[in-house]
Amino acid sequence: MENNPSGTRINKFLSEAGICSRREADRQIEAGNVIIDGKVAESGMRVMPGQHVFYKGKEITKEEEFVLIAFNKPIGIVCTAEKREKDNIIDYINYPKRIFPIGRLDKESEGLILLTNDGEIFNKIIRGSNAHEKEYIVTVNKNITAEFIEGMSNGVYLDELETTTRKCQVTKISNKTFKIILTQGLNRQIRRMCRVFGYHVNKLKRVRIMNINLGDLEIGTYRNLTSKEMKELNKLISHSTNGPKNIPEKGKKFSTSTKITASKKPTVSKKAITSKKPTTKKKIYATVNKDLMGR
């Protein structure tokens, strides 16, 4: 636990919970007055989501603001919470609270990705069995045929993954551009599907996740979800697996030991601030984790 890079350092946790300053927290930890999940805490330990922290015999219930944001990811940014990874999405956005991406987009892809600080919401949205829609606009290297559209729509066997993709909606937009709506998220799925038919993907952009649209959100910026979006999202995930927890509407809290509220920040677009200049193009660009939601 001491070496886990995620979570919150115990002295910071105590300070943010209003118990005492970080310096005093260090003294209380050394004195053995802090317990994490039944074990005496040590300096440098981190508190992970779901853990129970006690100070002098009394449990600390830290109130945490719920975060769920929409981000327009540039090409080249890596969709991982691992800050050791070069050009990772967390450093690029530089959000003031701990967040992590819900799924992924390939490093070569761009467009909409959601980030949150809540694990249950993450699981409800990400699980392939929940069959939530994700919509993409794809440009390929040669003219699209009727056979290509039909083949992509009916499901494609992928040798590398030894599986056949689910049937999906595919619509031709122009000679070399099409729209595709998936309800699963295999690794590099769209690129692999296109390759089966002899096509190479030149550009891939995600424009929708469930009821959340990319719209005119500027590339490299993020925004909070609106109350209307969160209300509709709750309806869509109400039958999803992973428990009954809903996304809070503004002003409401979860009745859990970690109380979570909807963000009070304005829902206008915000520029992601990088801690250092991109190492590729003008704005940096994103890659792949092995969870279930990207292309």
Short mmCIF file of C-alpha atoms in Angstrom, two decimals:
data_model
loop_
_atom_site.label_atom_id
_atom_site.label_comp_id
_atom_site.label_asym_id
_atom_site.label_seq_id
_atom_site.Cartn_x
_atom_site.Cartn_y
_atom_site.Cartn_z
CA MET A 1 0.00 0.00 0.00
CA GLU A 2 2.83 2.43 0.74
CA ASN A 3 4.18 2.22 -2.80
CA ASN A 4 0.85 2.39 -4.65
CA PRO A 5 0.97 5.52 -6.85
CA SER A 6 -2.82 6.00 -6.75
CA GLY A 7 -4.98 6.94 -3.80
CA THR A 8 -4.43 9.82 -1.37
CA ARG A 9 -1.53 10.07 1.07
CA ILE A 10 -2.84 9.51 4.57
CA ASN A 11 -1.64 12.86 5.92
CA LYS A 12 -3.33 14.67 3.03
CA PHE A 13 -6.48 12.60 3.55
CA LEU A 14 -6.66 13.67 7.20
CA SER A 15 -6.00 17.29 6.29
CA GLU A 16 -8.65 17.39 3.56
CA ALA A 17 -11.14 15.77 5.93
CA GLY A 18 -10.61 18.68 8.31
CA ILE A 19 -9.01 16.63 11.09
CA CYS A 20 -5.74 18.53 11.34
CA SER A 21 -2.85 19.93 9.31
CA ARG A 22 -0.60 17.58 7.36
CA ARG A 23 2.23 18.16 9.81
CA GLU A 24 -0.02 17.34 12.76
CA ALA A 25 -1.38 14.36 10.83
CA ASP A 26 2.16 12.99 10.54
CA ARG A 27 2.52 13.26 14.31
CA GLN A 28 -0.81 11.50 14.90
CA ILE A 29 0.19 8.74 12.50
CA GLU A 30 3.50 8.25 14.32
CA ALA A 31 1.58 8.11 17.59
CA GLY A 32 -0.53 5.23 16.27
CA ASN A 33 -3.80 7.16 16.36
CA VAL A 34 -4.75 6.43 12.75
CA ILE A 35 -6.12 3.08 11.55
CA ILE A 36 -6.72 2.01 7.92
CA ASP A 37 -8.89 -1.07 7.47
CA GLY A 38 -8.00 -2.39 10.91
CA LYS A 39 -4.24 -1.82 10.61
CA VAL A 40 -2.21 0.92 12.24
CA ALA A 41 -1.28 3.44 9.56
CA GLU A 42 2.31 4.32 8.74
CA SER A 43 3.71 7.51 7.25
CA GLY A 44 3.52 7.49 3.46
CA MET A 45 0.58 5.11 3.25
CA ARG A 46 -2.17 5.95 0.77
CA VAL A 47 -5.91 5.73 1.27
CA MET A 48 -7.66 3.96 -1.59
CA PRO A 49 -11.36 4.37 -2.52
CA GLY A 50 -13.52 2.16 -0.31
CA GLN A 51 -11.03 1.92 2.56
CA HIS A 52 -12.11 2.79 6.10
CA VAL A 53 -9.99 5.25 8.05
CA PHE A 54 -10.32 5.77 11.81
CA TYR A 55 -8.82 8.56 13.90
CA LYS A 56 -8.74 7.95 17.64
CA GLY A 57 -11.45 5.32 17.26
CA LYS A 58 -13.81 7.41 15.12
CA GLU A 59 -14.30 6.75 11.40
CA ILE A 60 -13.53 9.61 9.05
CA THR A 61 -16.12 10.15 6.31
CA LYS A 62 -14.49 12.44 3.81
CA GLU A 63 -16.93 14.29 1.59
CA GLU A 64 -15.80 14.06 -2.01
CA GLU A 65 -17.23 16.03 -4.90
CA PHE A 66 -18.47 13.82 -7.72
CA VAL A 67 -16.69 14.44 -11.01
CA LEU A 68 -17.78 13.36 -14.49
CA ILE A 69 -16.35 15.35 -17.39
CA ALA A 70 -16.35 15.11 -21.18
CA PHE A 71 -12.99 15.63 -22.88
CA ASN A 72 -12.14 16.04 -26.57
CA LYS A 73 -8.95 14.00 -26.78
CA PRO A 74 -6.31 14.98 -29.33
CA ILE A 75 -4.40 12.39 -31.31
CA GLY A 76 -1.30 11.25 -29.41
CA ILE A 77 -2.57 11.34 -25.82
CA VAL A 78 -2.45 8.04 -23.95
CA CYS A 79 -5.70 7.08 -22.21
CA THR A 80 -4.26 5.81 -18.95
CA ALA A 81 -4.19 6.92 -15.33
CA GLU A 82 -0.58 5.73 -15.09
CA LYS A 83 1.31 8.99 -14.74
CA ARG A 84 4.55 7.19 -15.52
CA GLU A 85 3.25 6.76 -19.07
CA LYS A 86 4.52 9.44 -21.45
CA ASP A 87 1.83 11.85 -22.73
CA ASN A 88 -0.82 10.37 -20.42
CA ILE A 89 -4.29 11.90 -20.35
CA ILE A 90 -4.17 12.79 -16.64
CA ASP A 91 -1.13 15.05 -16.96
CA TYR A 92 -2.51 16.55 -20.16
CA ILE A 93 -5.83 17.59 -18.61
CA ASN A 94 -4.23 18.56 -15.27
CA TYR A 95 -7.60 18.39 -13.48
CA PRO A 96 -7.50 19.63 -9.86
CA LYS A 97 -8.98 16.39 -8.48
CA ARG A 98 -8.03 12.74 -8.90
CA ILE A 99 -9.85 11.36 -11.97
CA PHE A 100 -9.41 8.49 -14.40
CA PRO A 101 -10.65 7.78 -17.94
CA ILE A 102 -13.76 5.68 -18.54
CA GLY A 103 -12.41 3.37 -21.19
CA ARG A 104 -9.94 4.45 -23.82
CA LEU A 105 -9.29 5.73 -27.29
CA ASP A 106 -6.29 4.60 -29.29
CA LYS A 107 -3.32 6.92 -29.34
CA GLU A 108 -3.98 7.49 -33.04
CA SER A 109 -7.67 8.30 -32.44
CA GLU A 110 -9.38 11.47 -31.28
CA GLY A 111 -12.67 12.63 -29.87
CA LEU A 112 -14.94 12.10 -26.89
CA ILE A 113 -13.85 10.35 -23.72
CA LEU A 114 -15.38 10.61 -20.25
CA LEU A 115 -13.38 10.86 -17.03
CA THR A 116 -14.61 10.42 -13.47
CA ASN A 117 -13.51 9.87 -9.88
CA ASP A 118 -16.14 7.21 -9.19
CA GLY A 119 -15.42 3.51 -9.69
CA GLU A 120 -19.02 2.30 -9.74
CA ILE A 121 -20.03 4.71 -12.48
CA PHE A 122 -16.91 3.64 -14.38
CA ASN A 123 -17.96 -0.01 -14.24
CA LYS A 124 -21.55 0.63 -15.25
CA ILE A 125 -20.52 2.55 -18.35
CA ILE A 126 -17.52 0.43 -19.33
CA ARG A 127 -18.83 -3.12 -19.11
CA GLY A 128 -19.27 -4.63 -22.55
CA SER A 129 -22.24 -6.70 -21.33
CA ASN A 130 -24.18 -3.47 -20.78
CA ALA A 131 -24.06 -2.78 -24.56
CA HIS A 132 -23.94 1.01 -24.32
CA GLU A 133 -23.62 2.81 -27.65
CA LYS A 134 -20.48 4.59 -28.84
CA GLU A 135 -20.53 6.44 -32.15
CA TYR A 136 -17.54 7.10 -34.41
CA ILE A 137 -16.79 8.91 -37.66
CA VAL A 138 -14.15 7.03 -39.65
CA THR A 139 -12.19 7.96 -42.77
CA VAL A 140 -10.46 5.19 -44.73
CA ASN A 141 -7.89 5.07 -47.52
CA LYS A 142 -10.12 4.08 -50.45
CA ASN A 143 -13.69 4.26 -51.69
CA ILE A 144 -16.31 2.55 -49.56
CA THR A 145 -18.39 -0.16 -51.23
CA ALA A 146 -21.82 -1.57 -50.42
CA GLU A 147 -20.14 -4.88 -49.62
CA PHE A 148 -17.91 -3.16 -47.06
CA ILE A 149 -20.88 -1.52 -45.32
CA GLU A 150 -22.82 -4.78 -45.24
CA GLY A 151 -19.86 -6.79 -44.01
CA MET A 152 -19.01 -4.35 -41.23
CA SER A 153 -22.67 -4.20 -40.15
CA ASN A 154 -23.17 -7.96 -39.90
CA GLY A 155 -20.21 -8.66 -37.63
CA VAL A 156 -16.60 -9.43 -38.50
CA TYR A 157 -14.49 -12.36 -37.37
CA LEU A 158 -11.18 -11.10 -35.96
CA ASP A 159 -8.43 -13.71 -36.11
CA GLU A 160 -6.18 -11.92 -33.63
CA LEU A 161 -8.91 -11.87 -30.97
CA GLU A 162 -10.58 -15.14 -32.02
CA THR A 163 -14.02 -13.56 -31.83
CA THR A 164 -16.76 -12.17 -34.05
CA THR A 165 -17.84 -8.59 -33.45
CA ARG A 166 -21.46 -7.80 -32.64
CA LYS A 167 -23.73 -6.57 -35.38
CA CYS A 168 -23.62 -2.79 -35.55
CA GLN A 169 -24.97 0.23 -37.42
CA VAL A 170 -22.76 1.43 -40.28
CA THR A 171 -23.73 4.34 -42.55
CA LYS A 172 -21.81 5.72 -45.50
CA ILE A 173 -21.22 9.50 -45.27
CA SER A 174 -18.99 10.09 -48.31
CA ASN A 175 -16.75 8.10 -50.65
CA LYS A 176 -14.17 7.41 -47.93
CA THR A 177 -16.00 8.29 -44.70
CA PHE A 178 -18.58 6.34 -42.70
CA LYS A 179 -20.35 6.42 -39.35
CA ILE A 180 -20.32 3.37 -37.08
CA ILE A 181 -22.18 2.76 -33.80
CA LEU A 182 -20.73 0.03 -31.58
CA THR A 183 -22.13 -1.62 -28.46
CA GLN A 184 -18.86 -3.28 -27.49
CA GLY A 185 -15.27 -2.17 -27.21
CA LEU A 186 -12.69 -4.68 -28.33
CA ASN A 187 -9.09 -3.59 -28.57
CA ARG A 188 -8.61 -1.49 -31.75
CA GLN A 189 -11.90 -2.92 -32.94
CA ILE A 190 -12.75 -0.58 -35.82
CA ARG A 191 -9.22 -0.65 -37.20
CA ARG A 192 -9.15 -4.46 -37.06
CA MET A 193 -12.59 -4.72 -38.69
CA CYS A 194 -11.57 -2.43 -41.56
CA ARG A 195 -8.35 -4.36 -42.09
CA VAL A 196 -10.32 -7.56 -42.72
CA PHE A 197 -11.85 -5.89 -45.80
CA GLY A 198 -8.54 -4.46 -46.99
CA TYR A 199 -9.09 -0.92 -45.70
CA HIS A 200 -6.74 1.23 -43.64
CA VAL A 201 -8.14 3.78 -41.18
CA ASN A 202 -6.75 7.26 -41.85
CA LYS A 203 -8.84 9.08 -39.24
CA LEU A 204 -11.02 7.89 -36.37
CA LYS A 205 -13.05 10.23 -34.19
CA ARG A 206 -15.51 9.31 -31.43
CA VAL A 207 -18.45 11.72 -31.40
CA ARG A 208 -20.86 10.15 -28.89
CA ILE A 209 -20.93 7.94 -25.80
CA MET A 210 -24.49 6.92 -24.94
CA ASN A 211 -26.37 10.25 -24.64
CA ILE A 212 -23.24 12.39 -24.37
CA ASN A 213 -22.29 14.13 -27.62
CA LEU A 214 -18.94 15.68 -28.49
CA GLY A 215 -20.70 18.57 -30.22
CA ASP A 216 -18.52 21.63 -30.77
CA LEU A 217 -16.25 20.98 -27.78
CA GLU A 218 -12.85 22.27 -28.85
CA ILE A 219 -10.10 19.70 -29.20
CA GLY A 220 -7.93 19.48 -26.06
CA THR A 221 -10.67 20.94 -23.81
CA TYR A 222 -13.15 19.45 -21.34
CA ARG A 223 -16.50 20.35 -19.82
CA ASN A 224 -18.71 19.16 -17.00
CA LEU A 225 -21.82 17.21 -17.89
CA THR A 226 -25.08 19.13 -17.59
CA SER A 227 -27.87 18.16 -15.19
CA LYS A 228 -29.96 17.10 -18.19
CA GLU A 229 -27.18 14.84 -19.47
CA MET A 230 -26.66 13.26 -16.05
CA LYS A 231 -30.40 12.66 -15.62
CA GLU A 232 -30.61 10.90 -18.98
CA LEU A 233 -27.40 8.98 -18.27
CA ASN A 234 -28.94 7.70 -15.04
CA LYS A 235 -31.85 6.29 -17.03
CA LEU A 236 -29.52 4.56 -19.46
CA ILE A 237 -27.42 2.90 -16.74
CA SER A 238 -30.32 2.13 -14.39
CA HIS A 239 -30.37 -1.51 -15.54
CA SER A 240 -26.62 -1.84 -15.95
CA THR A 241 -24.74 -4.40 -13.89
CA ASN A 242 -22.63 -3.39 -10.89
CA GLY A 243 -25.20 -2.34 -8.34
CA PRO A 244 -27.89 0.33 -7.94
CA LYS A 245 -25.75 3.42 -7.59
CA ASN A 246 -26.82 6.38 -9.74
CA ILE A 247 -25.02 9.50 -10.85
CA PRO A 248 -26.10 12.40 -8.62
CA GLU A 249 -27.94 15.31 -10.07
CA LYS A 250 -26.72 18.72 -9.01
CA GLY A 251 -27.18 19.38 -5.32
CA LYS A 252 -27.79 15.73 -4.38
CA LYS A 253 -25.47 13.38 -2.54
CA PHE A 254 -24.98 9.65 -2.37
CA SER A 255 -25.82 8.15 1.00
CA THR A 256 -22.53 6.28 1.27
CA SER A 257 -19.59 6.57 3.63
CA THR A 258 -17.89 8.61 0.92
CA LYS A 259 -20.46 11.24 0.07
CA ILE A 260 -20.36 12.31 -3.56
CA THR A 261 -22.06 15.30 -5.16
CA ALA A 262 -22.31 16.53 -8.71
CA SER A 263 -19.71 19.06 -9.73
CA LYS A 264 -20.49 22.65 -8.82
CA LYS A 265 -18.06 23.93 -11.41
CA PRO A 266 -19.47 25.72 -14.49
CA THR A 267 -20.28 23.53 -17.47
CA VAL A 268 -18.40 25.65 -19.98
CA SER A 269 -15.50 24.25 -21.97
CA LYS A 270 -12.09 24.38 -20.30
CA LYS A 271 -8.69 24.14 -21.86
CA ALA A 272 -6.63 21.26 -20.61
CA ILE A 273 -3.39 22.65 -19.20
CA THR A 274 -0.29 20.60 -19.82
CA SER A 275 2.53 20.51 -17.33
CA LYS A 276 5.00 20.39 -20.21
CA LYS A 277 4.97 20.84 -23.95
CA PRO A 278 3.83 18.00 -26.20
CA THR A 279 6.51 15.76 -27.58
CA THR A 280 4.70 15.07 -30.84
CA LYS A 281 2.56 17.69 -32.58
CA LYS A 282 1.16 21.04 -31.49
CA LYS A 283 -1.16 19.64 -28.87
CA ILE A 284 -0.28 16.24 -27.60
CA TYR A 285 -1.99 13.18 -28.67
CA ALA A 286 -3.69 9.30 -26.78
CA THR A 287 -3.32 5.55 -26.48
CA VAL A 288 -4.59 2.33 -25.05
CA ASN A 289 -5.31 0.61 -21.82
CA LYS A 290 -6.69 -2.89 -21.89
CA ASP A 291 -10.11 -2.05 -20.54
CA LEU A 292 -13.18 -2.37 -22.68
CA MET A 293 -13.99 0.82 -24.46
CA GLY A 294 -11.87 2.29 -27.19
CA ARG A 295 -10.76 1.94 -30.69
#
